[in-house]
Structures are given as structure tokens and as C-alpha cells.
PDB file of C-alpha atoms in Angstrom:
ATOM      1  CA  UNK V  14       0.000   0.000   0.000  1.00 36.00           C
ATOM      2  CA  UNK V  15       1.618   3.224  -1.260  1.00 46.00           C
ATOM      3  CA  UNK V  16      -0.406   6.021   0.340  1.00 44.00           C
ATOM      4  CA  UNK V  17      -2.854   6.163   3.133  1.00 48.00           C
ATOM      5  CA  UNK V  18      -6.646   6.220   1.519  1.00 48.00           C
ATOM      6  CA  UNK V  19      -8.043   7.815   4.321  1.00 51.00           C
ATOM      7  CA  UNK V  20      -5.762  10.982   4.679  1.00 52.00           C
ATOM      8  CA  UNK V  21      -3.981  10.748   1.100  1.00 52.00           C
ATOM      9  CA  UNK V  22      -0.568  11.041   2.943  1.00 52.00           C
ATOM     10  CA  UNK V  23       2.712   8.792   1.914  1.00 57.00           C
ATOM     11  CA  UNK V  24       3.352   6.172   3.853  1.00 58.00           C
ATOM     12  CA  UNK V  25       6.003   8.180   6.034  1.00 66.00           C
ATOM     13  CA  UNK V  26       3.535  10.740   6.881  1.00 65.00           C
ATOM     14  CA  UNK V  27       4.780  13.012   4.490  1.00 68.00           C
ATOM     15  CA  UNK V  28       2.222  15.010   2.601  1.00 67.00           C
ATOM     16  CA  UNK V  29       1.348  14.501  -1.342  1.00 75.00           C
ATOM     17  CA  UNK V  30       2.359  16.703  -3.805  1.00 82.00           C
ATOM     18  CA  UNK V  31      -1.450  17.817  -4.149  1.00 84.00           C
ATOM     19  CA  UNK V  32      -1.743  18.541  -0.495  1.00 86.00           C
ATOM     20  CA  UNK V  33       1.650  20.308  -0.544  1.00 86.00           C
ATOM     21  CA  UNK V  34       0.284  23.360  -3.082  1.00 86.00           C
ATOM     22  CA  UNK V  35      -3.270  22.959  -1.112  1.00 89.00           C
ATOM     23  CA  UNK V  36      -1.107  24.314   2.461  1.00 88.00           C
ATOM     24  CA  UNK V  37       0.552  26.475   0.873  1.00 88.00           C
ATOM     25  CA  UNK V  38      -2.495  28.356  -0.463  1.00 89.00           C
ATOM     26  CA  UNK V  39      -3.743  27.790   2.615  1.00 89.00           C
ATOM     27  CA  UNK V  40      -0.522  29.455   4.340  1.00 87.00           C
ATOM     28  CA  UNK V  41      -0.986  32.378   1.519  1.00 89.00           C
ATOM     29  CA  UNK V  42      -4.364  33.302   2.559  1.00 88.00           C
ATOM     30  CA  UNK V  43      -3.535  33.199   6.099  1.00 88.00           C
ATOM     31  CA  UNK V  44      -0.724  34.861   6.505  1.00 89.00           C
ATOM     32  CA  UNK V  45       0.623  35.863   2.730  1.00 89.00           C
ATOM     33  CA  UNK V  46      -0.245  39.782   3.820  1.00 91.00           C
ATOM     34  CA  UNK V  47       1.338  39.736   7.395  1.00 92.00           C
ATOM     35  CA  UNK V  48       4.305  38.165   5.665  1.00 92.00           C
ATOM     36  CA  UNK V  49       4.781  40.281   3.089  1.00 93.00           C
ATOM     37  CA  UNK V  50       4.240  43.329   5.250  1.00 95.00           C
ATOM     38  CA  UNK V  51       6.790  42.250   7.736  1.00 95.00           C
ATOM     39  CA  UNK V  52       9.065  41.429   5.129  1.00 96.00           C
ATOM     40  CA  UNK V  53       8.945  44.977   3.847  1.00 97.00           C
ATOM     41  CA  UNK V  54       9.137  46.462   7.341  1.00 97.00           C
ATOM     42  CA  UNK V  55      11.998  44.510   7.915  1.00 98.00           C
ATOM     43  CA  UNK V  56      14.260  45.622   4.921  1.00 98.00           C
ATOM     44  CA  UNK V  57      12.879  49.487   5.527  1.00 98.00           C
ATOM     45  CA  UNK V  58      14.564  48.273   9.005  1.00 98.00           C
ATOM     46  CA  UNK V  59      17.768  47.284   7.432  1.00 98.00           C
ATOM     47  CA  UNK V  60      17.907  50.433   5.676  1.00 98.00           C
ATOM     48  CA  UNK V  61      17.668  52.597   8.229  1.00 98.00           C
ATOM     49  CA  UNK V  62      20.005  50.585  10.126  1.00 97.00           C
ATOM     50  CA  UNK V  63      22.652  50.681   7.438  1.00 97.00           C
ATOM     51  CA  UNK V  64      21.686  54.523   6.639  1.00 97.00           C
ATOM     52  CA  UNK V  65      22.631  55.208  10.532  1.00 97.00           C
ATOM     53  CA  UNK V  66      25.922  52.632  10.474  1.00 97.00           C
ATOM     54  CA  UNK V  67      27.265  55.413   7.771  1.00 97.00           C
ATOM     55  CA  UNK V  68      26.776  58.564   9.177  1.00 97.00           C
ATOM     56  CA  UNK V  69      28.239  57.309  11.975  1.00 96.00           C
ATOM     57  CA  UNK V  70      30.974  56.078  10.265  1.00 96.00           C
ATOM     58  CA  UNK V  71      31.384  59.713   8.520  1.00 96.00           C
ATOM     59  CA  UNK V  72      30.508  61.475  12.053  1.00 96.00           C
ATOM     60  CA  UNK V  73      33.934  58.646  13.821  1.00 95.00           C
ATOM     61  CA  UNK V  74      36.173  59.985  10.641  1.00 95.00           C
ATOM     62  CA  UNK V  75      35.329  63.277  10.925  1.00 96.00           C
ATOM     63  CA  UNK V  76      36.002  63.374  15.077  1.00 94.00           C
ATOM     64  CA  UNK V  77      39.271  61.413  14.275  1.00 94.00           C
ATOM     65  CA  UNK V  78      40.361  64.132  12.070  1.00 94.00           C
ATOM     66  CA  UNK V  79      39.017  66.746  14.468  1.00 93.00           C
ATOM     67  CA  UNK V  80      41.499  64.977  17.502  1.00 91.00           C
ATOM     68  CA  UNK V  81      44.309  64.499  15.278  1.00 91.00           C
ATOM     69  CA  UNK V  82      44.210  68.354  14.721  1.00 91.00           C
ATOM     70  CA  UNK V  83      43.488  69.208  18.416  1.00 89.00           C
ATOM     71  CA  UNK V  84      46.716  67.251  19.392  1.00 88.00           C
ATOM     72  CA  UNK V  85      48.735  68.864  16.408  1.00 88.00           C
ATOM     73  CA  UNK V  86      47.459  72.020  17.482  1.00 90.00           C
ATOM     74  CA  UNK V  87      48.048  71.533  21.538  1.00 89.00           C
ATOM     75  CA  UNK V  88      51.215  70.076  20.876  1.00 88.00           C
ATOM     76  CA  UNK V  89      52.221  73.694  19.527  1.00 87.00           C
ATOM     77  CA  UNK V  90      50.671  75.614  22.153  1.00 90.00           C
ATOM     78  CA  UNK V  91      53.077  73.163  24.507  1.00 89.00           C
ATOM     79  CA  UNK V  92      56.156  73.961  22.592  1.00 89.00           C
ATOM     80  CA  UNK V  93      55.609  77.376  22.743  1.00 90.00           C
ATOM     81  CA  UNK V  94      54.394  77.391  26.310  1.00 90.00           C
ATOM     82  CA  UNK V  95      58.107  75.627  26.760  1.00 92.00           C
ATOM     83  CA  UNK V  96      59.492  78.304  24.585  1.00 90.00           C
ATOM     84  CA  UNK V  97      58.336  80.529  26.499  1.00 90.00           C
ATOM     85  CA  UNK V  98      59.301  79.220  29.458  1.00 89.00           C
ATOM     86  CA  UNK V  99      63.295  79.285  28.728  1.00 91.00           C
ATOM     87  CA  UNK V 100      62.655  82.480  27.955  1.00 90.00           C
ATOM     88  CA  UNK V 101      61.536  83.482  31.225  1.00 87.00           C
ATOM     89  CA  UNK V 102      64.563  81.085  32.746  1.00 89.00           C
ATOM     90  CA  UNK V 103      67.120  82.977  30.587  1.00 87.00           C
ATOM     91  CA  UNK V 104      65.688  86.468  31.758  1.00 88.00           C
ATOM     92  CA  UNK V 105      65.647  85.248  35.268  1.00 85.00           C
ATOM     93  CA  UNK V 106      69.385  84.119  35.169  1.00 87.00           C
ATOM     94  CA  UNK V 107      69.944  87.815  33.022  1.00 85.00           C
ATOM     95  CA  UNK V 108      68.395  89.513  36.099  1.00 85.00           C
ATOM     96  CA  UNK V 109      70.229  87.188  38.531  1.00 81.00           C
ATOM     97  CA  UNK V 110      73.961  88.129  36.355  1.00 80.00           C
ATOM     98  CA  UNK V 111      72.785  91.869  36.662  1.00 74.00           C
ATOM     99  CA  UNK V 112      71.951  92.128  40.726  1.00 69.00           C
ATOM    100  CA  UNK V 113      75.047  89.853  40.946  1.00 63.00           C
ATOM    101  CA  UNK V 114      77.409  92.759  39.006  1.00 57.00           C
ATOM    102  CA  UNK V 115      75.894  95.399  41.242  1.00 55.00           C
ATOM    103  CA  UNK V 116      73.215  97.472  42.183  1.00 53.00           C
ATOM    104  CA  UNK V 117      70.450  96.843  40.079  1.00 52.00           C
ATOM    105  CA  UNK V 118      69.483 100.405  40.101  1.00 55.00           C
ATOM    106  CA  UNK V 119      72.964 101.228  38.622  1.00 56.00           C
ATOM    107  CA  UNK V 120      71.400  98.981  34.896  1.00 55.00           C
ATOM    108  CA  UNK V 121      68.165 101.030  34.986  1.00 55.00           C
ATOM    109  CA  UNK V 122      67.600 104.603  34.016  1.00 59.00           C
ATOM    110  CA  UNK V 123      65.012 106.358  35.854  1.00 56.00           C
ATOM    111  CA  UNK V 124      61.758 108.300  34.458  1.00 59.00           C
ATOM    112  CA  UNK V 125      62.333 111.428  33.719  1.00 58.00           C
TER     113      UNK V 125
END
């Protein structure tokens, strides 16, 4: 006995080719509208979702750039801060040479 008279199934239990299109109309009517509708949600999903995974992408370059120029920039504003700071050590020991040679009023000329 090949198939099952009663339910028309194999027998394994599998269904018959007939009954196989017959569930999935039955699936179609169903659901068909809820699938499709999800399915559509889903890649409008996706989209936004890769849409979003760019700009921040572009806004991550664009703040890398934006650092790399802050510690360009701030490593300038340190060299001259330590430029600036010899300077100030070579005035001091300038001042020190002068009080050390003599009266420090003797190196400055007075307002008229």
C-alpha cells in the first residue's frame, strides 16, 4: 500500500504533492499579507540601520580628524608654552647676572 486512503498522505507521513500546493495556499491566505508586510518592514529596518551605520561612520572619521588636529594644534601651544618658558629662565638668570654685578638700580635709568 503506497499512500494512506483515508488521509492521502505517503506512507512516512509526508504530505502529497497535491496537499503540498493545497497548504501552501492555505498558508498564503492566512498569513501571505502579514508576511509580506513584515518582510517589507523589515528591509525598511535594514535600511535605516545601514543609513545610521554610515553617518556614523562619517561622524567617527570626521572626530578622528578633528582629535588628530586638536593634538597637532596643543602640541604647539606646549612647545611654545616651553618656549616661552626658557625664555623666562634665561631672563631670570639675566636679572640674577645683573643684581650679581651690582646694584640693580645702577642697569636702569630712571623716568624722567
Amino acid at each position: 500500500m503506497l499512500f494512506n486512503t483515508r488521509s492521502g498522505a505517503a506512507p512516512n507521513g509526508a504530505p502529497t504533492a497535491p496537499e503540498q500546493v493545497e497548504m501552501q495556499a492555505v498558508r498564503e491566505l492566512l498569513f501571505g499579507e502579514t508576511q509580506r508586510t513584515f518582510e517589507a518592514r523589515i528591509k525598511q529596518l535594514e535600511a535605516q540601520v545601514a543609513a545610521l551605520e554610515q553617518g556614523l561612520n562619517e561622524r567617527f572619521r570626521e572626530l578622528s580628524v578633528r582629535f588628530g588636529e586638536l593634538a597637532r594644534t596643543s602640541e604647539a601651544q606646549h612647545a611654545a608654552l616651553r618656549d616661552v618658558g626658557r625664555s623666562f629662565s634665561a631672563l631670570g638668570q639675566q636679572l640674577g647676572n645683573v643684581s650679581g654685578a651690582g646694584s640693580l638700580s645702577s642697569h636702569v635709568r630712571k623716568p624722567e
